CSV table of C-alpha atoms in Angstrom, one decimal:
chain,number,residue,atom,x,y,z
Z,1,MET,CA,15.1,28.9,156.5
Z,2,SER,CA,17.6,28.7,159.3
Z,3,ARG,CA,21.1,30.1,159.0
Z,4,THR,CA,22.5,26.6,159.2
Z,5,THR,CA,20.3,25.3,156.5
Z,6,PHE,CA,21.0,28.3,154.3
Z,7,ALA,CA,24.8,27.8,154.8
Z,8,ARG,CA,24.5,24.1,154.0
Z,9,CYS,CA,22.5,24.9,150.8
Z,10,VAL,CA,25.1,27.4,149.6
Z,11,ALA,CA,28.0,25.1,150.5
Z,12,GLY,CA,26.2,22.2,148.7
Z,13,SER,CA,25.7,24.4,145.6
Z,14,VAL,CA,29.3,25.4,145.6
Z,15,VAL,CA,30.4,21.8,145.7
Z,16,LEU,CA,27.9,20.8,143.0
Z,17,VAL,CA,29.1,23.7,140.7
Z,18,ALA,CA,32.7,22.8,141.3
Z,19,ALA,CA,32.1,19.2,140.5
Z,20,ALA,CA,30.2,20.0,137.4
Z,21,LEU,CA,33.0,22.3,136.2
Z,22,LEU,CA,35.5,19.5,136.9
Z,23,VAL,CA,33.5,16.9,135.0
Z,24,ALA,CA,33.0,19.4,132.1
Z,25,ARG,CA,36.8,20.0,131.9
Z,26,ALA,CA,37.7,16.4,132.3
Z,27,SER,CA,35.4,15.3,129.5
Z,28,GLY,CA,37.3,17.6,127.2
Z,29,ALA,CA,39.8,14.8,126.4
Z,30,SER,CA,37.3,12.3,125.1
Z,31,SER,CA,37.8,9.5,122.6
Z,32,ALA,CA,35.9,8.5,119.5
Z,33,SER,CA,35.5,5.6,117.1
Z,34,GLN,CA,35.7,5.6,113.4
Z,35,LYS,CA,35.1,3.1,110.6
Z,36,LEU,CA,37.0,3.5,107.3
Z,37,THR,CA,36.8,1.4,104.2
Z,38,ILE,CA,39.6,1.7,101.7
Z,39,TYR,CA,40.6,-0.1,98.5
Z,40,ALA,CA,44.2,-1.0,97.9
Z,41,VAL,CA,45.9,-1.7,94.6
Z,42,PRO,CA,49.3,-3.3,94.7
Z,43,ALA,CA,52.0,-1.0,93.3
Z,44,THR,CA,55.3,-2.8,94.2
Z,45,VAL,CA,56.4,-6.1,95.5
Z,46,GLN,CA,59.9,-7.0,96.6
Z,47,PHE,CA,60.8,-10.5,97.6
Z,48,MET,CA,63.9,-11.0,99.8
Z,49,ASN,CA,65.3,-14.5,99.6
Z,50,HIS,CA,67.5,-15.2,102.6
Z,51,ALA,CA,68.6,-18.7,101.6
Z,52,ASP,CA,72.3,-17.9,102.2
Z,53,ASP,CA,71.6,-16.6,105.7
Z,54,ARG,CA,69.5,-19.7,106.4
Z,55,LEU,CA,72.2,-22.1,105.2
Z,56,ARG,CA,74.8,-20.2,107.2
Z,57,GLY,CA,72.5,-20.4,110.2
Z,58,MET,CA,72.1,-24.1,109.9
Z,59,SER,CA,75.9,-24.7,110.2
Z,60,THR,CA,76.8,-21.8,112.5
Z,61,ASN,CA,74.3,-21.0,115.2
Z,62,PRO,CA,74.1,-20.6,119.0
Z,63,PHE,CA,71.6,-23.4,119.4
Z,64,LYS,CA,71.8,-27.2,119.2
Z,65,LEU,CA,69.1,-27.5,116.6
Z,66,LYS,CA,69.0,-29.3,113.3
Z,67,SER,CA,66.7,-27.4,111.1
Z,68,GLU,CA,67.8,-28.9,107.8
Z,69,ALA,CA,65.0,-31.5,107.8
Z,70,VAL,CA,62.4,-28.7,107.9
Z,71,ILE,CA,63.7,-26.7,105.1
Z,72,LEU,CA,65.9,-28.8,102.9
Z,73,GLY,CA,64.8,-31.6,100.6
Z,74,GLN,CA,66.7,-34.7,99.5
Z,75,GLY,CA,69.2,-32.9,97.2
Z,76,GLY,CA,70.1,-30.4,99.9
Z,77,LYS,CA,68.0,-27.7,98.2
Z,78,GLU,CA,65.2,-25.9,99.8
Z,79,LYS,CA,61.8,-27.4,99.3
Z,80,GLY,CA,59.8,-25.3,96.8
Z,81,ASN,CA,60.1,-21.6,96.5
Z,82,GLY,CA,59.2,-20.6,100.0
Z,83,PRO,CA,58.7,-18.2,101.5
Z,84,PHE,CA,60.9,-19.8,104.1
Z,85,PRO,CA,61.7,-18.6,107.7
Z,86,GLY,CA,63.7,-15.4,107.5
Z,87,ASP,CA,62.4,-14.4,104.0
Z,88,ASP,CA,60.6,-11.1,103.8
Z,89,ILE,CA,58.3,-9.5,101.3
Z,90,LEU,CA,57.6,-5.8,101.0
Z,91,TYR,CA,54.2,-4.9,99.5
Z,92,GLY,CA,53.5,-1.3,98.4
Z,93,PHE,CA,49.8,-0.3,97.8
Z,94,LYS,CA,48.0,2.8,96.5
Z,95,LEU,CA,44.9,3.5,98.5
Z,96,PHE,CA,41.5,4.7,97.3
Z,97,THR,CA,38.2,5.5,99.0
Z,98,ASP,CA,36.1,4.0,96.2
Z,99,THR,CA,35.9,0.7,94.3
Z,100,LYS,CA,36.5,2.6,91.0
Z,101,ARG,CA,39.9,3.7,92.4
Z,102,SER,CA,39.2,7.3,91.3
Z,103,LYS,CA,39.7,9.0,94.8
Z,104,PRO,CA,43.2,8.4,96.1
Z,105,ILE,CA,43.6,8.6,99.9
Z,106,GLY,CA,47.2,7.6,100.4
Z,107,THR,CA,49.6,4.7,100.3
Z,108,ALA,CA,50.2,1.6,102.4
Z,109,MET,CA,53.3,-0.5,103.0
Z,110,PHE,CA,53.4,-4.1,104.3
Z,111,THR,CA,56.6,-5.6,105.5
Z,112,CYS,CA,56.1,-9.3,106.1
Z,113,TYR,CA,58.7,-11.5,107.8
Z,114,TYR,CA,58.1,-15.2,107.2
Z,115,GLN,CA,58.2,-17.9,109.8
Z,116,PHE,CA,57.2,-21.5,109.2
Z,117,GLN,CA,54.3,-22.8,107.0
Z,118,LYS,CA,54.4,-19.7,104.9
Z,119,ARG,CA,53.0,-17.6,107.7
Z,120,ALA,CA,54.3,-14.1,108.2
Z,121,THR,CA,54.2,-11.4,110.8
Z,122,CYS,CA,53.3,-8.3,108.8
Z,123,ASP,CA,54.0,-4.8,110.0
Z,124,SER,CA,52.0,-2.3,108.0
Z,125,TYR,CA,51.4,1.4,107.9
Z,126,PHE,CA,48.6,3.3,106.1
Z,127,ASP,CA,49.8,6.7,105.2
Z,128,LEU,CA,46.5,8.5,104.9
Z,129,THR,CA,45.6,12.2,104.3
Z,130,LYS,CA,44.5,12.6,107.9
Z,131,GLY,CA,47.5,10.8,109.4
Z,132,LEU,CA,49.2,7.5,109.9
Z,133,VAL,CA,47.7,4.2,111.1
Z,134,LEU,CA,50.0,1.4,112.1
Z,135,ALA,CA,48.8,-2.3,112.2
Z,136,SER,CA,50.4,-5.6,112.7
Z,137,GLY,CA,49.4,-9.3,112.6
Z,138,GLN,CA,49.8,-12.7,111.0
Z,139,VAL,CA,49.2,-13.1,107.3
Z,140,ARG,CA,49.5,-16.4,105.4
Z,141,PHE,CA,51.2,-16.1,102.0
Z,142,GLY,CA,48.8,-15.8,99.2
Z,143,GLN,CA,45.7,-15.3,101.3
Z,144,SER,CA,43.8,-12.1,100.9
Z,145,ARG,CA,41.6,-12.5,103.9
Z,146,PHE,CA,43.3,-11.6,107.2
Z,147,THR,CA,42.9,-9.4,110.3
Z,148,LEU,CA,45.5,-7.1,111.8
Z,149,GLY,CA,45.6,-5.3,115.1
Z,150,VAL,CA,45.8,-1.5,115.0
Z,151,VAL,CA,48.6,-0.5,117.3
Z,152,GLY,CA,48.4,3.3,117.0
Z,153,GLY,CA,48.2,6.3,114.8
Z,154,THR,CA,49.3,9.9,114.4
Z,155,HIS,CA,47.6,13.3,113.9
Z,156,GLY,CA,44.0,12.6,112.9
Z,157,TYR,CA,44.4,9.0,114.2
Z,158,LEU,CA,46.2,9.8,117.4
Z,159,GLY,CA,45.5,7.2,120.1
Z,160,ALA,CA,44.0,4.8,117.6
Z,161,SER,CA,43.5,1.1,118.5
Z,162,GLY,CA,41.3,-1.4,116.8
Z,163,GLN,CA,41.6,-3.8,113.8
Z,164,VAL,CA,41.9,-4.0,110.1
Z,165,ASN,CA,39.9,-6.6,108.2
Z,166,ALA,CA,41.2,-7.4,104.8
Z,167,GLN,CA,39.5,-9.3,101.9
Z,168,ALA,CA,39.8,-9.5,98.2
Z,169,ALA,CA,38.0,-6.8,96.1
Z,170,ALA,CA,37.2,-6.5,92.4
Z,171,GLY,CA,40.1,-6.6,90.0
Z,172,ASN,CA,43.4,-7.1,91.7
Z,173,ALA,CA,42.4,-4.9,94.6
Z,174,GLN,CA,42.3,-5.5,98.3
Z,175,ARG,CA,39.6,-4.1,100.6
Z,176,PHE,CA,40.6,-2.9,104.0
Z,177,ASP,CA,38.0,-2.2,106.7
Z,178,LEU,CA,39.6,-0.2,109.5
Z,179,ARG,CA,37.7,-0.2,112.8
Z,180,MET,CA,39.3,2.3,115.1
Z,181,THR,CA,38.5,3.2,118.7
Z,182,GLY,CA,40.2,5.5,121.2
Z,183,LEU,CA,40.7,8.3,118.7
Z,184,ARG,CA,41.5,11.6,120.4
Z,185,THR,CA,39.0,14.2,119.6
R,1,MET,CA,23.2,49.9,179.9
R,2,GLU,CA,22.8,48.4,176.6
R,3,ARG,CA,23.7,44.9,176.3
R,4,GLN,CA,27.1,44.4,174.6
R,5,GLY,CA,26.8,41.2,172.9
R,6,PRO,CA,26.0,40.0,169.5
R,7,ARG,CA,23.0,41.7,168.2
R,8,TYR,CA,20.9,39.7,165.9
R,9,SER,CA,18.9,42.3,164.2
R,10,SER,CA,16.7,41.4,161.3
R,11,VAL,CA,19.5,42.7,159.0
R,12,MET,CA,22.2,40.4,160.3
R,13,PRO,CA,21.1,37.1,158.6
R,14,LEU,CA,21.1,38.9,155.3
R,15,ARG,CA,24.6,40.4,155.9
R,16,ARG,CA,25.8,36.9,157.0
R,17,ALA,CA,24.2,35.4,154.0
R,18,ALA,CA,25.9,37.9,151.7
R,19,LEU,CA,29.2,37.3,153.4
R,20,LEU,CA,28.6,33.6,153.1
R,21,VAL,CA,27.9,34.0,149.4
R,22,VAL,CA,31.0,36.0,148.9
R,23,VAL,CA,33.1,33.5,150.8
R,24,SER,CA,31.4,30.7,148.9
R,25,ALA,CA,32.2,32.4,145.6
R,26,LEU,CA,35.8,32.8,146.6
R,27,VAL,CA,35.9,29.2,147.7
R,28,SER,CA,34.2,28.2,144.5
R,29,ALA,CA,36.7,30.3,142.5
R,30,SER,CA,39.6,28.7,144.4
R,31,VAL,CA,38.2,25.2,143.9
R,32,VAL,CA,37.7,25.9,140.2
R,33,SER,CA,41.1,27.5,139.9
R,34,GLY,CA,42.5,24.5,141.8
R,35,ALA,CA,40.5,22.2,139.6
R,36,ASP,CA,41.9,23.9,136.6
R,37,ALA,CA,45.5,23.2,137.8
R,38,LEU,CA,44.4,19.7,138.8
R,39,VAL,CA,42.9,19.0,135.4
R,40,SER,CA,46.0,20.5,133.8
R,41,ARG,CA,48.2,18.3,136.0
R,42,SER,CA,46.0,15.3,135.5
R,43,GLY,CA,45.9,16.2,131.9
R,44,ALA,CA,49.7,16.3,132.1
R,45,ALA,CA,49.6,12.9,133.7
R,46,ALA,CA,47.3,11.5,131.0
R,47,ASP,CA,48.5,13.7,128.1
R,48,ARG,CA,52.2,14.2,128.9
R,49,ARG,CA,54.4,16.2,126.6
R,50,LEU,CA,58.1,15.5,126.6
R,51,THR,CA,60.8,17.1,124.6
R,52,ILE,CA,64.3,15.6,124.2
R,53,TYR,CA,67.2,16.0,121.8
R,54,SER,CA,69.0,13.1,120.1
R,55,VAL,CA,72.5,12.8,118.6
R,56,ALA,CA,73.5,9.8,116.5
R,57,THR,CA,76.5,8.0,117.9
R,58,GLY,CA,76.5,4.8,115.8
R,59,LEU,CA,75.3,3.5,112.4
R,60,GLN,CA,75.3,0.1,110.9
R,61,TYR,CA,74.0,-0.4,107.4
R,62,ILE,CA,73.0,-3.9,106.3
R,63,ASN,CA,73.2,-4.3,102.5
R,64,THR,CA,70.9,-7.1,101.4
R,65,ALA,CA,71.8,-7.0,97.7
R,66,ASP,CA,72.4,-10.7,97.5
R,67,ASP,CA,69.0,-11.5,99.1
R,68,ARG,CA,67.4,-9.1,96.7
R,69,ALA,CA,69.1,-10.6,93.6
R,70,ARG,CA,68.3,-14.1,94.7
R,71,GLY,CA,64.7,-13.1,95.4
R,72,LYS,CA,64.3,-11.9,91.8
R,73,VAL,CA,65.2,-15.4,90.5
R,74,ASN,CA,64.0,-17.7,93.2
R,75,ASN,CA,60.6,-16.6,94.6
R,76,PRO,CA,57.1,-17.8,95.3
R,77,LEU,CA,55.4,-14.8,93.6
R,78,ASP,CA,53.0,-15.3,90.7
R,79,SER,CA,53.4,-13.6,87.4
R,80,THR,CA,51.2,-10.6,88.4
R,81,ALA,CA,53.2,-9.9,91.5
R,82,SER,CA,56.5,-10.4,89.7
R,83,LYS,CA,55.6,-7.6,87.3
R,84,LEU,CA,55.5,-5.2,90.3
R,85,ALA,CA,59.2,-5.5,91.1
R,86,PRO,CA,60.4,-2.0,92.0
R,87,LYS,CA,62.4,0.0,89.5
R,88,SER,CA,66.0,0.6,90.5
R,89,SER,CA,66.7,3.6,92.7
R,90,ASN,CA,68.3,6.8,91.4
R,91,SER,CA,71.1,6.4,93.9
R,92,PRO,CA,73.6,3.6,93.0
R,93,ASN,CA,74.2,3.0,96.7
R,94,GLY,CA,70.6,2.7,97.7
R,95,PRO,CA,69.1,2.4,100.1
R,96,PHE,CA,67.1,-0.4,98.4
R,97,ALA,CA,64.1,-2.3,99.5
R,98,GLY,CA,65.1,-4.8,102.2
R,99,ASP,CA,68.2,-3.0,103.4
R,100,ILE,CA,68.4,-2.2,107.1
R,101,ALA,CA,70.0,0.7,109.0
R,102,VAL,CA,70.6,0.5,112.7
R,103,TYR,CA,71.2,3.8,114.5
R,104,ALA,CA,72.4,4.3,118.1
R,105,LEU,CA,71.6,7.7,119.7
R,106,LYS,CA,72.3,9.5,122.9
R,107,LEU,CA,69.4,11.5,124.3
R,108,TYR,CA,69.7,14.9,126.0
R,109,ARG,CA,67.3,17.1,128.0
R,110,ASP,CA,68.6,20.3,126.4
R,111,ALA,CA,69.1,21.7,123.0
R,112,THR,CA,72.8,22.2,123.7
R,113,VAL,CA,73.1,18.5,124.2
R,114,LYS,CA,74.9,18.7,127.6
R,115,GLN,CA,72.5,17.0,129.9
R,116,PRO,CA,72.2,13.3,129.0
R,117,VAL,CA,69.0,11.6,129.8
R,118,GLY,CA,69.3,8.3,128.0
R,119,THR,CA,69.9,6.4,124.8
R,120,ALA,CA,67.9,5.3,121.8
R,121,VAL,CA,68.0,2.8,119.0
R,122,TYR,CA,66.3,3.0,115.6
R,123,THR,CA,66.1,-0.1,113.4
R,124,CYS,CA,65.0,1.0,110.0
R,125,PHE,CA,63.8,-1.4,107.3
R,126,PHE,CA,63.9,0.3,103.9
R,127,ASN,CA,61.2,-0.1,101.4
R,128,TYR,CA,60.9,2.2,98.4
R,129,ASP,CA,62.0,5.7,97.4
R,130,ARG,CA,64.2,6.2,100.5
R,131,HIS,CA,61.4,5.4,102.9
R,132,ALA,CA,61.8,3.0,105.8
R,133,LEU,CA,59.7,1.5,108.5
R,134,CYS,CA,61.6,2.4,111.7
R,135,GLN,CA,61.2,0.7,115.0
R,136,ALA,CA,62.6,2.8,117.9
R,137,TYR,CA,63.0,2.5,121.6
R,138,TYR,CA,64.0,5.4,123.9
R,139,ARG,CA,65.6,4.3,127.2
R,140,PHE,CA,65.7,6.9,129.9
R,141,LYS,CA,68.3,6.9,132.7
R,142,ALA,CA,65.6,8.0,135.2
R,143,GLY,CA,63.7,4.8,134.4
R,144,GLY,CA,61.4,3.7,131.7
R,145,THR,CA,61.3,3.0,128.0
R,146,ILE,CA,59.2,4.4,125.2
R,147,VAL,CA,58.6,2.2,122.2
R,148,ALA,CA,57.6,3.7,118.9
R,149,SER,CA,57.5,2.8,115.2
R,150,GLY,CA,56.4,4.2,111.9
R,151,PRO,CA,57.5,5.3,108.5
R,152,VAL,CA,60.4,7.7,108.0
R,153,ASN,CA,61.1,9.5,104.7
R,154,PHE,CA,64.9,9.8,104.5
R,155,LYS,CA,64.6,12.6,101.9
R,156,ILE,CA,63.5,15.0,104.6
R,157,SER,CA,64.6,15.6,108.2
R,158,ARG,CA,61.3,15.5,110.0
R,159,PHE,CA,59.0,12.6,110.7
R,160,THR,CA,56.2,11.6,113.1
R,161,ILE,CA,55.9,8.0,114.3
R,162,VAL,CA,53.5,6.2,116.6
R,163,VAL,CA,54.2,5.6,120.3
R,164,SER,CA,52.9,2.1,120.8
R,165,GLY,CA,53.9,1.4,124.4
R,166,GLY,CA,56.3,1.9,127.2
R,167,THR,CA,57.6,0.6,130.5
R,168,SER,CA,57.8,1.9,134.1
R,169,LYS,CA,57.2,5.6,134.0
R,170,TYR,CA,55.8,5.2,130.5
R,171,LEU,CA,53.8,2.0,131.1
R,172,GLY,CA,50.9,1.9,128.7
R,173,ALA,CA,52.0,5.0,126.8
R,174,HIS,CA,50.3,5.7,123.5
R,175,GLY,CA,50.6,8.7,121.3
R,176,GLN,CA,53.1,10.1,118.8
R,177,ALA,CA,56.7,11.3,118.5
R,178,SER,CA,57.5,14.1,116.2
R,179,ALA,CA,61.1,14.7,115.2
R,180,VAL,CA,62.6,17.7,113.5
R,181,ALA,CA,66.2,18.8,112.9
R,182,ALA,CA,67.8,20.8,115.7
R,183,ARG,CA,71.0,22.7,115.8
R,184,GLY,CA,74.2,20.9,115.0
R,185,ASN,CA,73.6,17.3,114.3
R,186,ALA,CA,70.9,17.0,116.9
R,187,GLN,CA,67.3,16.1,116.4
R,188,ARG,CA,64.5,17.4,118.5
R,189,ILE,CA,61.9,14.9,119.5
R,190,ASP,CA,58.5,15.9,120.9
R,191,PHE,CA,56.5,13.1,122.5
R,192,GLU,CA,52.8,13.5,122.9
R,193,LEU,CA,51.8,10.8,125.3
R,194,LEU,CA,48.1,10.1,125.9
R,195,GLY,CA,48.2,7.7,128.8
């Protein structure tokens, strides 16, 4: 082997070793996925009726809109019981890992702000033993099947993104399937 | 006269090779060392840590007692849900479910709160047992905003919320913000930003 060839071999080896070390170090901050199924039992519900704010907003507002026809009936009263735009409902849940609700895993809170047609934007958080998961999305009043987007998490769920699929479960429970990606390992 | 020039004896290639290996090892070490710093820096770019101190400068409390009372009588809930109405809080002044607190804060670089770096606002929507879902944004004078939200237990002085985004310097930021009480009325906030 000539000196030049030998030097090239050594230099090549050095570059390869350095590159391998870099890759090894860089791969240290990898991400992972996780699926988690939890069962939620409603614990508290608070309805906030903002009828006075709505009425005030109909007469005094910065827009040139007439929203009375959408919300008010013939007698000047609101049509039905809502929820109407501006109302909000706070749902508190106890969370379990099993359908028998014998293994508690934390609590969840949904704060739902209503728009038109009884649809709400719900901001939720799942306070679990390993950390917090935040999810948001649209939920129609009275419907148990919906999907939320996971916007993040803390501690064991740091860096989380993904979605939460909700559907009715046995009894008065709600089943949440959390599919999370981007979890920091 | 013996020729004065480079003499390539049979030993020389080995010496040169040994020298080359040593130099290579040093280069390798320096590359790895540099790589270490690079990874640390790139790690810092990807996983930035930022510590600031906040001091509250304004507070507005929104008492929604009338909406709560109206909601007890006039609501779309069925009988099962109506039975889950929360019990009254121990504190006569709340906070009660549905109340809102808006905080304005100044942000500082140092614990002595002398070097201002920006402002922040927390909008906290109370639910039960002195807990609230708080939505926060931190605006930095140097440019950029961090947006975060999450539950805060108002019975204790520490909380961790989710960093869900940012702008400019913090574009695409994700991670968490942990707050603990600092000296005086200040609060220390540690951001762990993943990207």
